[in-house]
Coordinates of C-alpha atoms and ligand atoms in Angstrom, one line a residue:
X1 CA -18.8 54.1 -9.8
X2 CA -16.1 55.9 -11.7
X3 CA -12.9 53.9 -10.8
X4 CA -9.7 55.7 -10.1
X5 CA -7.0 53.2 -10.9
X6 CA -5.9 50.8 -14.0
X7 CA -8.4 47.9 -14.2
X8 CA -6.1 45.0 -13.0
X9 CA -5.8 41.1 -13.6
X10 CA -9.1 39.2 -13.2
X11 CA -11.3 42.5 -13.2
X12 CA -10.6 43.1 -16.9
X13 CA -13.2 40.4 -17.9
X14 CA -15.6 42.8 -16.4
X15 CA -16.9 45.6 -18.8
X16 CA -19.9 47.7 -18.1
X17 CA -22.2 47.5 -20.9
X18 CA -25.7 49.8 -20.7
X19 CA -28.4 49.2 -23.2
X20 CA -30.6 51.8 -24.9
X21 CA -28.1 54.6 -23.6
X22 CA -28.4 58.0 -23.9
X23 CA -25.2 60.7 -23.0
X24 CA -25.8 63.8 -22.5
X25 CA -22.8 66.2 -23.6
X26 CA -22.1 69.9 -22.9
X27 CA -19.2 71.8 -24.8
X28 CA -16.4 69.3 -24.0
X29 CA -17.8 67.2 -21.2
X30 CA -20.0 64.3 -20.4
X31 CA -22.8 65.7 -17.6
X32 CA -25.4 62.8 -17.7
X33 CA -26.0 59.4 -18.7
X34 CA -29.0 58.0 -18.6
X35 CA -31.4 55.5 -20.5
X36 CA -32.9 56.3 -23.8
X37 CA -36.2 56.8 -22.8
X38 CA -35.1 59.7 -19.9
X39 CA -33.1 61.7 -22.6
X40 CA -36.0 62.5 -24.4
X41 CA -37.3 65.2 -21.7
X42 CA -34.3 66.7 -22.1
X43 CA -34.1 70.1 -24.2
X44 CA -30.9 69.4 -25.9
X45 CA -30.3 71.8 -29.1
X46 CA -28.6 69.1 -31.2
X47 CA -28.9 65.4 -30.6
X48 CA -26.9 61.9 -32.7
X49 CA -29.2 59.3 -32.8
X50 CA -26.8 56.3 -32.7
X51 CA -29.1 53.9 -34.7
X52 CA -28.9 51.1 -32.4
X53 CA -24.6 50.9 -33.1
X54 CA -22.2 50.3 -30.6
X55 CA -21.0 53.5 -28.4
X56 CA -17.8 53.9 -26.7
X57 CA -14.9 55.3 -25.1
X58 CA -12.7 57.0 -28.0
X59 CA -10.0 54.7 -28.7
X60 CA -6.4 56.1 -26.2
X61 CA -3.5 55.0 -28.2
X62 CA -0.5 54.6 -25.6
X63 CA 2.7 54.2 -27.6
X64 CA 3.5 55.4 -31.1
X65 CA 6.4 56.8 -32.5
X66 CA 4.3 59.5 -34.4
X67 CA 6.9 61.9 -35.8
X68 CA 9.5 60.8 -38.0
X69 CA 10.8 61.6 -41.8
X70 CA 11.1 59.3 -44.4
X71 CA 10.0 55.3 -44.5
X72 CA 11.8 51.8 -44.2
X73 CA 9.8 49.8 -47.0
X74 CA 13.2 49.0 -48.6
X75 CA 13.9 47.1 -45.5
X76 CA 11.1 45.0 -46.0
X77 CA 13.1 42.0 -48.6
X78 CA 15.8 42.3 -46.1
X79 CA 13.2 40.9 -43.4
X80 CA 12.0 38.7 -46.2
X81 CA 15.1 36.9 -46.4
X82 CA 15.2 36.6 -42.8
X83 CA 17.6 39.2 -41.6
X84 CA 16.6 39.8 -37.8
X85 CA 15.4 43.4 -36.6
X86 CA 18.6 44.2 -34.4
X87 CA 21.2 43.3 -37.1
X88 CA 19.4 45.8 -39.7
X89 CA 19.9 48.2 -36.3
X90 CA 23.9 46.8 -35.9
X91 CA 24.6 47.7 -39.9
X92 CA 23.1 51.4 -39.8
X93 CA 19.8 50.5 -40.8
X94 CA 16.7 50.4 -39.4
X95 CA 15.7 53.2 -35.9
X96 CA 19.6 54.8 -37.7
X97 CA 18.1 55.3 -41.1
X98 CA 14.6 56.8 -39.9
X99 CA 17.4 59.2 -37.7
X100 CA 18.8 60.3 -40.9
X101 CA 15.4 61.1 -42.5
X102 CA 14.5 62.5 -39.7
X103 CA 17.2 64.8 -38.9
X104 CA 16.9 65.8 -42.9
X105 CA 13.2 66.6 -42.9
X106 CA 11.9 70.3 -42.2
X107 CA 9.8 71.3 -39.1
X108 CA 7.1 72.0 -41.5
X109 CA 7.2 68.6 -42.9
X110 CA 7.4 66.8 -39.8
X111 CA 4.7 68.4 -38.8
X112 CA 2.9 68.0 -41.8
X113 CA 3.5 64.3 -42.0
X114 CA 2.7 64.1 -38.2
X115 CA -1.1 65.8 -38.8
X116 CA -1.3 63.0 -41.6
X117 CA -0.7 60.3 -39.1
X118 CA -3.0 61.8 -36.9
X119 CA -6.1 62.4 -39.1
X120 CA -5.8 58.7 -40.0
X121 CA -6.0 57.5 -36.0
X122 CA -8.7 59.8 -35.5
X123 CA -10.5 57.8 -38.5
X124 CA -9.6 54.7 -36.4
X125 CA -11.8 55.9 -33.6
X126 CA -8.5 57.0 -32.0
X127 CA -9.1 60.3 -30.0
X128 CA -5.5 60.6 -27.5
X129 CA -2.4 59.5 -28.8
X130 CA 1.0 59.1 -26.8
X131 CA 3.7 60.3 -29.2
X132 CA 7.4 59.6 -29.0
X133 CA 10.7 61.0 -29.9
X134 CA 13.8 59.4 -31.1
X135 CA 14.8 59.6 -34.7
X136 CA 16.9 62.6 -34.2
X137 CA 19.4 61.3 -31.3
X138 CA 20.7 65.0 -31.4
X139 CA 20.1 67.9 -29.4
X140 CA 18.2 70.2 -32.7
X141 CA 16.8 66.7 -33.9
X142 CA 14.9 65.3 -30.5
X143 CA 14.0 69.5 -30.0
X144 CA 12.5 69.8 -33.3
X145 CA 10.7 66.5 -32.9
X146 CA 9.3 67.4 -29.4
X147 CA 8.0 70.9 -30.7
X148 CA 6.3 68.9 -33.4
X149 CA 4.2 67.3 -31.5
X150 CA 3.4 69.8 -29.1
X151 CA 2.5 71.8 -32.3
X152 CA 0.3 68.9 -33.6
X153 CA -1.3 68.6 -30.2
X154 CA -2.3 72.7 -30.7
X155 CA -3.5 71.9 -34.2
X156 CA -5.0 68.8 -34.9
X157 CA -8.2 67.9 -32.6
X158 CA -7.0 64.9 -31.1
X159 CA -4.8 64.6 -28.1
X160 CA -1.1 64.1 -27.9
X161 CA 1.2 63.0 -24.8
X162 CA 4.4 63.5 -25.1
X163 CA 7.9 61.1 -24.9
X164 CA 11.2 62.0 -25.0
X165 CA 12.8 59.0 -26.2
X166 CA 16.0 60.4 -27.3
X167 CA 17.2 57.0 -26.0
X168 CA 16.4 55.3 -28.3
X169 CA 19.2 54.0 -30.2
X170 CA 23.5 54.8 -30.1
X171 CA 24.6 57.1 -32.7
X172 CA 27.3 55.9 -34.7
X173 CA 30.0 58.1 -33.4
X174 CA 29.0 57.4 -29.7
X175 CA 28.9 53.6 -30.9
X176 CA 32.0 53.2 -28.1
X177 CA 31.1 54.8 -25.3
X178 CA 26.8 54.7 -24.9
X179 CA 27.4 56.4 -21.5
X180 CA 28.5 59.8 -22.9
X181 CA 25.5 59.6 -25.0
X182 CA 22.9 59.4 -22.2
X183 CA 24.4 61.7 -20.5
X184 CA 24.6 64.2 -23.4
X185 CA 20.5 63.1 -23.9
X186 CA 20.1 63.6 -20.1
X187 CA 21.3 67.0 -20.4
X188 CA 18.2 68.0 -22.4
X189 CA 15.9 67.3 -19.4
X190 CA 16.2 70.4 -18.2
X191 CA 15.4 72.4 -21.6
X192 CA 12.4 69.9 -22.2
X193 CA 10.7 70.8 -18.4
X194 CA 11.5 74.2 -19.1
X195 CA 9.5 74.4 -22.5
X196 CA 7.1 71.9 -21.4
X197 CA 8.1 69.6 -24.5
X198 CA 7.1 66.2 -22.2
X199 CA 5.9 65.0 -19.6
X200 CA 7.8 61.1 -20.1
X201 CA 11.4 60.2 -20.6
X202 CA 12.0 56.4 -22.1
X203 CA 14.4 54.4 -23.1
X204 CA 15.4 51.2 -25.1
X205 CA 16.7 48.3 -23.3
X206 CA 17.9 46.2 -25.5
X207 CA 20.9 44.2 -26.6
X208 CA 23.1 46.1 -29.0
X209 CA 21.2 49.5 -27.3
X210 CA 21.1 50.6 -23.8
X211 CA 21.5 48.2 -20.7
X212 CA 19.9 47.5 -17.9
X213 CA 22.4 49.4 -15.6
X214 CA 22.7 51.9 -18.2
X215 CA 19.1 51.9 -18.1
X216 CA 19.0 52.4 -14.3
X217 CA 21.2 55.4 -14.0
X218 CA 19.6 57.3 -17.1
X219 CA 16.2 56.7 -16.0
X220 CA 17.1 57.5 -12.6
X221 CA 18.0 61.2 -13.7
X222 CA 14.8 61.7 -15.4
X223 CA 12.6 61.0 -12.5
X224 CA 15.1 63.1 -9.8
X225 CA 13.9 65.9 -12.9
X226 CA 10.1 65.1 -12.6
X227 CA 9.4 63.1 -15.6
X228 CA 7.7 60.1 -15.5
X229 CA 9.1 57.0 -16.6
X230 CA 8.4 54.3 -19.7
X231 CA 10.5 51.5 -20.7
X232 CA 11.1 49.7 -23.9
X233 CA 11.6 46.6 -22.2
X234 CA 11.8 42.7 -23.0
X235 CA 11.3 43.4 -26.2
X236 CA 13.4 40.7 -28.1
X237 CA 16.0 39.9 -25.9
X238 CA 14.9 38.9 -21.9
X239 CA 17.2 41.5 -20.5
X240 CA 15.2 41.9 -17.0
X241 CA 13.7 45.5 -18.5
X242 CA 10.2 44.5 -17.2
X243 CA 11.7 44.2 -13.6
X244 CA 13.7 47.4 -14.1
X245 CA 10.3 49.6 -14.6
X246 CA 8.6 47.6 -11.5
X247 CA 12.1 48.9 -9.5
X248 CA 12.2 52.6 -10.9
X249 CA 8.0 52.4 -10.3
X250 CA 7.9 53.8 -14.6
X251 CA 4.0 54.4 -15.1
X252 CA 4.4 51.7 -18.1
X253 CA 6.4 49.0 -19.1
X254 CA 6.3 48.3 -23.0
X255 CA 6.8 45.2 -25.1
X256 CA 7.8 42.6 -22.0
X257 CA 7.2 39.9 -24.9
X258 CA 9.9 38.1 -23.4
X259 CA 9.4 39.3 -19.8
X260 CA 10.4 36.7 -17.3
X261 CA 8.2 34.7 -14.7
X262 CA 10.1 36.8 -11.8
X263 CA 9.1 40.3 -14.0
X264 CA 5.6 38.9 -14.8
X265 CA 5.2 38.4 -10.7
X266 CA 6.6 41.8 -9.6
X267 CA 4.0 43.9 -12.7
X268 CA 1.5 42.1 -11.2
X269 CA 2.2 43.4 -7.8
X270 CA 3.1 47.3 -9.1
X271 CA 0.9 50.0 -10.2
X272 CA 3.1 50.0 -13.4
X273 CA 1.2 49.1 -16.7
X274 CA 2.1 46.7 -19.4
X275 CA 1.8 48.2 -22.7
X276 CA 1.3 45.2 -24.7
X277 CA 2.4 45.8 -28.4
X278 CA 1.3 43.1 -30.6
X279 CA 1.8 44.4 -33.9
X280 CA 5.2 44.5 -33.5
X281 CA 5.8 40.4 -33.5
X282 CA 3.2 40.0 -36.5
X283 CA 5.3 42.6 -37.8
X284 CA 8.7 41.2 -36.9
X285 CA 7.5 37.9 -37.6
X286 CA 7.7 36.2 -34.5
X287 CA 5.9 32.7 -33.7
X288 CA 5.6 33.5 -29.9
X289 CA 3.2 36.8 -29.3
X290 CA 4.6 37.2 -25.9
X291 CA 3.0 36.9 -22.2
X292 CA -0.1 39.1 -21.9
X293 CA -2.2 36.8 -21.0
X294 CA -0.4 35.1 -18.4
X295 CA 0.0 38.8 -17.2
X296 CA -3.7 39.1 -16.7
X297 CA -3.9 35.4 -15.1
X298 CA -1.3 36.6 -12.8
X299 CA -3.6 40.0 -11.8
X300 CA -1.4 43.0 -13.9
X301 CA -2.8 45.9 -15.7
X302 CA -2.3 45.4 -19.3
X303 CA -2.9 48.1 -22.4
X304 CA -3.0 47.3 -26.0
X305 CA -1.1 49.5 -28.5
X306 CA 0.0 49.8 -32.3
X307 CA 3.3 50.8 -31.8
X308 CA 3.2 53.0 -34.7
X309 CA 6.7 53.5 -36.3
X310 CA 7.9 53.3 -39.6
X311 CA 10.0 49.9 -38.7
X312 CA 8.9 47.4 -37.0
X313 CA 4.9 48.6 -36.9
X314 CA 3.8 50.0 -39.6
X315 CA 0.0 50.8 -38.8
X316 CA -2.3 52.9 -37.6
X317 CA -4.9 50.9 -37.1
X318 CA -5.6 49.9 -33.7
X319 CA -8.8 47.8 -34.0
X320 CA -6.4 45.5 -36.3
X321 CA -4.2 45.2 -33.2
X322 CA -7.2 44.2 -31.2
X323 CA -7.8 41.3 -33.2
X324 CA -4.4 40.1 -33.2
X325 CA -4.9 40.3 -29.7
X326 CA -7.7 38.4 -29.4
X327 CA -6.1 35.6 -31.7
X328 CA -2.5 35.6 -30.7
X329 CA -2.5 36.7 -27.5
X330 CA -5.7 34.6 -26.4
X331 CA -7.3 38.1 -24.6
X332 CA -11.6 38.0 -24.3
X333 CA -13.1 41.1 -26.1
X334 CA -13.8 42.8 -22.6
X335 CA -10.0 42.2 -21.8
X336 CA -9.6 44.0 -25.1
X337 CA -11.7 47.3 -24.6
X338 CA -10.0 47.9 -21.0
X339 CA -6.7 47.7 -22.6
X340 CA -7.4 50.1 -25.5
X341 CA -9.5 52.4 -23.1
X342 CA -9.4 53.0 -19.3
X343 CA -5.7 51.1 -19.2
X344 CA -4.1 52.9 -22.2
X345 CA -5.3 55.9 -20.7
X346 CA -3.3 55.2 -17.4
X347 CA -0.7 54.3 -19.2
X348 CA -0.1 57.8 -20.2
X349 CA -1.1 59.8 -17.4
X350 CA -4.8 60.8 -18.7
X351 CA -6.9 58.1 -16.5
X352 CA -8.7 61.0 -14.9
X353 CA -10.0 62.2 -18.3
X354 CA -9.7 59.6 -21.0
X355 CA -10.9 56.1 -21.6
X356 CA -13.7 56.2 -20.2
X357 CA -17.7 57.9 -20.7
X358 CA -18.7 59.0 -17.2
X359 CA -20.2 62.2 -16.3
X360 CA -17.6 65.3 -15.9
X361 CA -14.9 63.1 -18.0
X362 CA -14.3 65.1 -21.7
X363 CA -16.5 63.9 -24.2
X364 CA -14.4 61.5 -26.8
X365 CA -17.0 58.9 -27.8
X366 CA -16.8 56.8 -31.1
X367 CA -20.3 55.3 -32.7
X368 CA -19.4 52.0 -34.5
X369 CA -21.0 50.1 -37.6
X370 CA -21.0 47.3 -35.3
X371 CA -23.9 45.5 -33.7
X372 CA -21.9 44.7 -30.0
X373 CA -18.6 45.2 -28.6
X374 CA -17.8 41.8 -29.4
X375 CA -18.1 42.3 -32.7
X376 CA -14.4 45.0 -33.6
X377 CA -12.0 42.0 -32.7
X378 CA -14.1 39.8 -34.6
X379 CA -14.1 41.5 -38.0
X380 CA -10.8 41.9 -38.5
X381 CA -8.0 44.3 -40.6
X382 CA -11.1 46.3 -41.7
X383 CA -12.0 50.4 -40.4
X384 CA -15.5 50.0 -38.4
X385 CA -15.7 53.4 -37.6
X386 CA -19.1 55.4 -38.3
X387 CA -18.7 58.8 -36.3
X388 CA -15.9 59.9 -33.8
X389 CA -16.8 62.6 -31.3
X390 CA -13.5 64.5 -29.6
X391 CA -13.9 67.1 -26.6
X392 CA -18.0 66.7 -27.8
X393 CA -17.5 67.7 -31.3
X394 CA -18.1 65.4 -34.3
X395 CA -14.5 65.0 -36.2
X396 CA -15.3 62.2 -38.2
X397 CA -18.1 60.7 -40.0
X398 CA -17.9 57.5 -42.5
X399 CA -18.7 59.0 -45.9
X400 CA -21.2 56.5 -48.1
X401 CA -20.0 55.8 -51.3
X402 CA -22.2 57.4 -54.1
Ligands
IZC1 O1 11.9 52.7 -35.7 O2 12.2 50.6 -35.4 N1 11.5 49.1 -31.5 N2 12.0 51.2 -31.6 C1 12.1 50.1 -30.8 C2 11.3 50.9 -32.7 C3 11.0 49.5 -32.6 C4 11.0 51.9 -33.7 C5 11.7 51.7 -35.0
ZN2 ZN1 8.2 51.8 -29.5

């Protein structure tokens, strides 16, 4: 049975594992599965013998912050020595200075860089990414940033939803009055519908960002426009931001590290998704990894994500995150694969067509150098990858070393 919704609290520990499989591919699309044995009376004109290797779903990445110009690895003694993530924000730093690198980069270059990013997920075993904007906070800068990645999504093979997060941080001349500034961003929604730029609108909640209320009202517009909703939520500060994308019924919720036991009960009772983003408190060097699995226990949908951006995530690789799921936030491998699969693909609005292999779904299948599934969260911080297959062509094959 090919499930139609997120895979939810206690059904997560349930993964469907087939032995000796065979998949049958046509251009882009998945039309049979079957055991080893039946493939071989079919006629196919080229076939991938998988050598006995794990097969799955390609990897649906839910939450990056993909195109941006410049990097933050100056900031990286300041962290040493202890100075917290928000007060780099509060002195100009941090999401401010990637807006300046940003806003100073060329389209090509974006774009460039944005490809880069994008060849290395793919070698990850990554084959849809969601992609945010952000780092322009500006009407050219979020534009230019948006058309990036719908030019990447043309170009490069994988597949990219897009985010307009122009939310994302306060400008230093709107630094008085955040209001005017949401409402200049919210004036873009229109020009972004109209040149189909994306399909979300998302926000950070956060002290020394955007409030709750604030929060509310802005996100508010963007659904009355059509967009669906995403939140950066509970991220350091327990705002109630977890509670807010239950109330405004946003398709995700991100971070909710520090979601509260009322926020944790009202996810668990919504459609909306937790897109749990570990990275980001190794990263940030937190001791407490946040709530995920008390989000499962309670029956929510949870996805797994790097939160790729050049502050505080600054990684590609998703089957690291897994791990660190698996240690930190106490998740079993099969809790794992749903949340980097079928529930990352809900996450972003793809669940009819990504995260899963199942006859008439596109054809993005990776082949691992790994004996079972248990196996990716196990071996940790290396690249398991052996072959990645997007829309049924191979993208990506481990080269041996000669
Ligand atoms: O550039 O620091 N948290 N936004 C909210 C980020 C992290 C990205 C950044
Ligand atoms: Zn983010």
């Amino acid at each position: 049975m090919d499930t139609i919704g997120p895979v939810k609290g206690t059904e997560m520990s349930d993964l469907t594992v087939w032995n000796h499989a065979a998949i049958g591919i046509k251009d882009d699309i998945v039309v049979w599965l079957g055991s080893a044995e039946e493939a071989s009376i079919l006629d196919a004109s080229q076939t991938i013998d998988a050598k006995g290797r794990l097969v799955t779903p390609g990897l649906v990445e839910p939450h990056t912050h993909l195109v941006f110009g410049g990097s933050r690895e100056r900031e990286m003694a300041l962290k040493q020595q202890g100075v917290p993530y928000l007060e780099i924000l509060k002195q100009g730093g941090g999401i401010l200075s990637t807006v300046r690198a940003t806003q100073a980069t060329s389209y090509g270059e974006l774009l460039e860089k944005a490809l880069f990013h994008l060849d290395r997920m793919a070698t990850y075993g990554i084959t849809t990414v969601e992609a945010k904007s952000g780092y322009g906070l500006d009407r050219e800068t979020e534009l230019k940033q948006l058309r990036v990645a719908k030019e990447a999504n043309e170009k490069h093979p994988l597949d990219i939803v897009s985010t307009f997060l122009g939310a994302h941080a306060i400008p230093p001349e709107y630094k008085e009055n955040p209001e005017a500034f949401l409402n200049e961003m919210a004036g873009l929604f229109d020009e972004i519908k109209q040149e189909d730029l994306a399909e979300f609108v998302d926000i950070f909640t956060e002290t020394g960002v955007f409030s709750v209320p604030e929060s509310r009202r802005y996100l508010m517009k963007a659904r009355e426009k059509g967009f669906g909703l995403k939140i950066h939520a509970d991220e350091i500060d327990p705002l109630g931001g977890t509670e807010l994308a239950v109330e405004l019924g946003a398709i995700s919720g991100d971070h909710l590290a520090v979601a509260s036991d009322e926020g944790i009960g009202k996810l668990a009772n919504s459609d909306t998704i937790g897109v749990i983003l570990p990275g980001t408190s190794f990263y940030l060097g937190k001791d407490d990894y946040g709530r995920a699995r008390e989000m499962i226990d309670a029956g929510a949908a949870i996805a797994i994500s790097t939160d790729f951006n050049p502050g505080s995530s600054v990684t590609e690789n998703l089957q690291l995150i897994m791990s660190i799921a698996a240690l930190k936030l106490k998740l079993s491998p099969e809790e794992i694969w749903h949340a980097v699969t079928v529930n990352a693909a809900h996450a972003i609005g793809r669940g009819d067509v990504a995260g899963k292999i199942a006859v008439g779904r596109k054809a993005d299948i990776v082949l691992w150098d790994a004996p079972n599934y248990l196996y990716i969260p196990y071996h940790y911080g290396v690249n398991h990858t052996n072959t990645v297959i997007k829309n049924g062509k191979v993208i990506y094959e481990r080269q041996e070393i000669r």
